[in-house]
């Protein structure tokens, strides 16, 4: 058997060949593999493992979708986000999915692999695009509901584009934050104004737990900072909506002033995945401008028990079948009370990563090995998640759309859904089906 890291590297590369077919002898990071016999063997194994991969899906709504990056304040205390929005045109180029090689280095660190893996990831994924028009003008003449989106542990602002693009195609503006609390695998800022002007980035990587650290305390500090970052992003977007002149440090083609009078200020929600799901609850408890929240496969450990009773807004838990475990579900249930709107559904055959883009950009072999794909088709899973979310948002933001056609999904009424959870938290046979082993070691 291969050593664990070498085995992981082999398996990952087996799938990544689908994204970018290559001549292995021309790949600089592994240029030391010069033996033609070895190269031929590796290439044959790669070909045997390879099957056709899918792509990040387009939005299903009627709006064209634009995308840009916004950074307000060049320091690491400022707000950094990717914005998805209804756009005027389809003639702009698609958006680069992961725009800097340093993000791949951050991912390699998060995975516990050498930086060589970051170079390999960058080679395969560095040119992948998402189906959104980069810097396309905002479609004006309409006020849009606003979603603030919070990413998971080890993620960053760009890798939930399948969700952001679909919501924008249905008439939402989506601000996907890149958190600076140490939970992103990588993020950047500028040390001073001159560095910002010449684009000299300073990079910061995932904060690792130190010996003696209690994870619950570290994560609780982080989730509180994350919540404040959500509110800070909301403040800035609403200031721009009011006409306050705010400069985008990144100096991109997109004119920020287009956002003036574009936000329906009474229709604001927060959505997040995993650690971002916990951030949803924290933000709801602290900022009443968020009218409702959707927690995607939330990881509840970071939250203090006191907040569960401080969330009056409607809350929707959309879970995967294989990530959740009893302690996590018990904490979700603490949010329930007769006078509060609470919903929970579980997507059958799904895994934790079905909510993130990697489920689309990798082939089936590695998708299954690294639990990036579940038994359910990834497109079916994200479609159910997005439609259920739209129905919930229409109901609680008071939207005049046709998303109520999917109201039944909120109740788990679909062959690929179950109402509530598959996890038995009472040790009695009162759940819909047996609980599979939770992916406790695979948070994001």
mmCIF file of N, CA, C and O in Angstrom, residues 73-76 189-202 249:
data_model
loop_
_atom_site.group_PDB
_atom_site.id
_atom_site.type_symbol
_atom_site.label_atom_id
_atom_site.label_comp_id
_atom_site.label_asym_id
_atom_site.label_seq_id
_atom_site.Cartn_x
_atom_site.Cartn_y
_atom_site.Cartn_z
ATOM 1 N N UNK A 73 -11.134 49.105 2.398
ATOM 2 C CA UNK A 73 -10.061 49.239 3.379
ATOM 3 C C UNK A 73 -9.019 48.161 3.065
ATOM 4 O O UNK A 73 -9.310 46.964 3.084
ATOM 5 N N UNK A 74 -7.815 48.594 2.777
ATOM 6 C CA UNK A 74 -6.777 47.671 2.312
ATOM 7 C C UNK A 74 -6.199 46.801 3.429
ATOM 8 O O UNK A 74 -5.505 45.827 3.163
ATOM 9 N N UNK A 75 -6.487 47.102 4.700
ATOM 10 C CA UNK A 75 -5.886 46.340 5.798
ATOM 11 C C UNK A 75 -6.633 45.025 6.014
ATOM 12 O O UNK A 75 -7.693 44.786 5.438
ATOM 13 N N UNK A 76 -6.068 44.187 6.904
ATOM 14 C CA UNK A 76 -6.733 42.905 7.196
ATOM 15 C C UNK A 76 -7.934 43.078 8.118
ATOM 16 O O UNK A 76 -8.563 42.092 8.495
ATOM 17 N N UNK A 189 -4.353 41.011 1.891
ATOM 18 C CA UNK A 189 -4.643 42.406 2.187
ATOM 19 C C UNK A 189 -3.417 43.196 1.735
ATOM 20 O O UNK A 189 -2.514 42.642 1.077
ATOM 21 N N UNK A 190 -3.376 44.478 2.061
ATOM 22 C CA UNK A 190 -2.231 45.309 1.688
ATOM 23 C C UNK A 190 -1.700 46.013 2.936
ATOM 24 O O UNK A 190 -2.476 46.469 3.776
ATOM 25 N N UNK A 191 -0.383 46.086 3.052
ATOM 26 C CA UNK A 191 0.222 46.655 4.265
ATOM 27 C C UNK A 191 0.017 48.155 4.361
ATOM 28 O O UNK A 191 -0.058 48.716 5.463
ATOM 29 N N UNK A 192 -0.029 48.829 3.229
ATOM 30 C CA UNK A 192 -0.229 50.281 3.242
ATOM 31 C C UNK A 192 -0.815 50.712 1.905
ATOM 32 O O UNK A 192 -1.004 49.900 0.988
ATOM 33 N N UNK A 193 -1.077 51.999 1.791
ATOM 34 C CA UNK A 193 -1.718 52.524 0.596
ATOM 35 C C UNK A 193 -0.863 52.316 -0.646
ATOM 36 O O UNK A 193 -1.370 51.973 -1.722
ATOM 37 N N UNK A 194 0.434 52.514 -0.503
ATOM 38 C CA UNK A 194 1.303 52.354 -1.677
ATOM 39 C C UNK A 194 1.326 50.908 -2.155
ATOM 40 O O UNK A 194 1.360 50.644 -3.357
ATOM 41 N N UNK A 195 1.295 49.960 -1.206
ATOM 42 C CA UNK A 195 1.239 48.546 -1.581
ATOM 43 C C UNK A 195 -0.063 48.247 -2.321
ATOM 44 O O UNK A 195 -0.081 47.488 -3.303
ATOM 45 N N UNK A 196 -1.161 48.867 -1.863
ATOM 46 C CA UNK A 196 -2.450 48.666 -2.529
ATOM 47 C C UNK A 196 -2.420 49.215 -3.944
ATOM 48 O O UNK A 196 -2.961 48.606 -4.879
ATOM 49 N N UNK A 197 -1.774 50.358 -4.125
ATOM 50 C CA UNK A 197 -1.749 50.999 -5.433
ATOM 51 C C UNK A 197 -0.978 50.182 -6.461
ATOM 52 O O UNK A 197 -1.314 50.192 -7.649
ATOM 53 N N UNK A 198 0.063 49.471 -6.028
ATOM 54 C CA UNK A 198 0.852 48.673 -6.974
ATOM 55 C C UNK A 198 0.472 47.193 -6.948
ATOM 56 O O UNK A 198 1.043 46.380 -7.669
ATOM 57 N N UNK A 199 -0.513 46.841 -6.097
ATOM 58 C CA UNK A 199 -0.986 45.462 -6.047
ATOM 59 C C UNK A 199 -0.046 44.502 -5.350
ATOM 60 O O UNK A 199 -0.052 43.301 -5.651
ATOM 61 N N UNK A 200 0.735 45.002 -4.409
ATOM 62 C CA UNK A 200 1.679 44.158 -3.659
ATOM 63 C C UNK A 200 0.945 43.507 -2.476
ATOM 64 O O UNK A 200 0.837 44.080 -1.395
ATOM 65 N N UNK A 201 0.458 42.298 -2.678
ATOM 66 C CA UNK A 201 -0.398 41.625 -1.697
ATOM 67 C C UNK A 201 0.409 41.066 -0.527
ATOM 68 O O UNK A 201 1.522 40.572 -0.706
ATOM 69 N N UNK A 202 -0.191 41.114 0.649
ATOM 70 C CA UNK A 202 0.312 40.394 1.823
ATOM 71 C C UNK A 202 -0.656 39.254 2.115
ATOM 72 O O UNK A 202 -1.856 39.485 2.255
ATOM 73 N N UNK A 249 -10.733 49.078 -3.253
ATOM 74 C CA UNK A 249 -9.262 49.068 -3.220
ATOM 75 C C UNK A 249 -8.695 48.334 -4.425
ATOM 76 O O UNK A 249 -7.605 48.662 -4.910
#
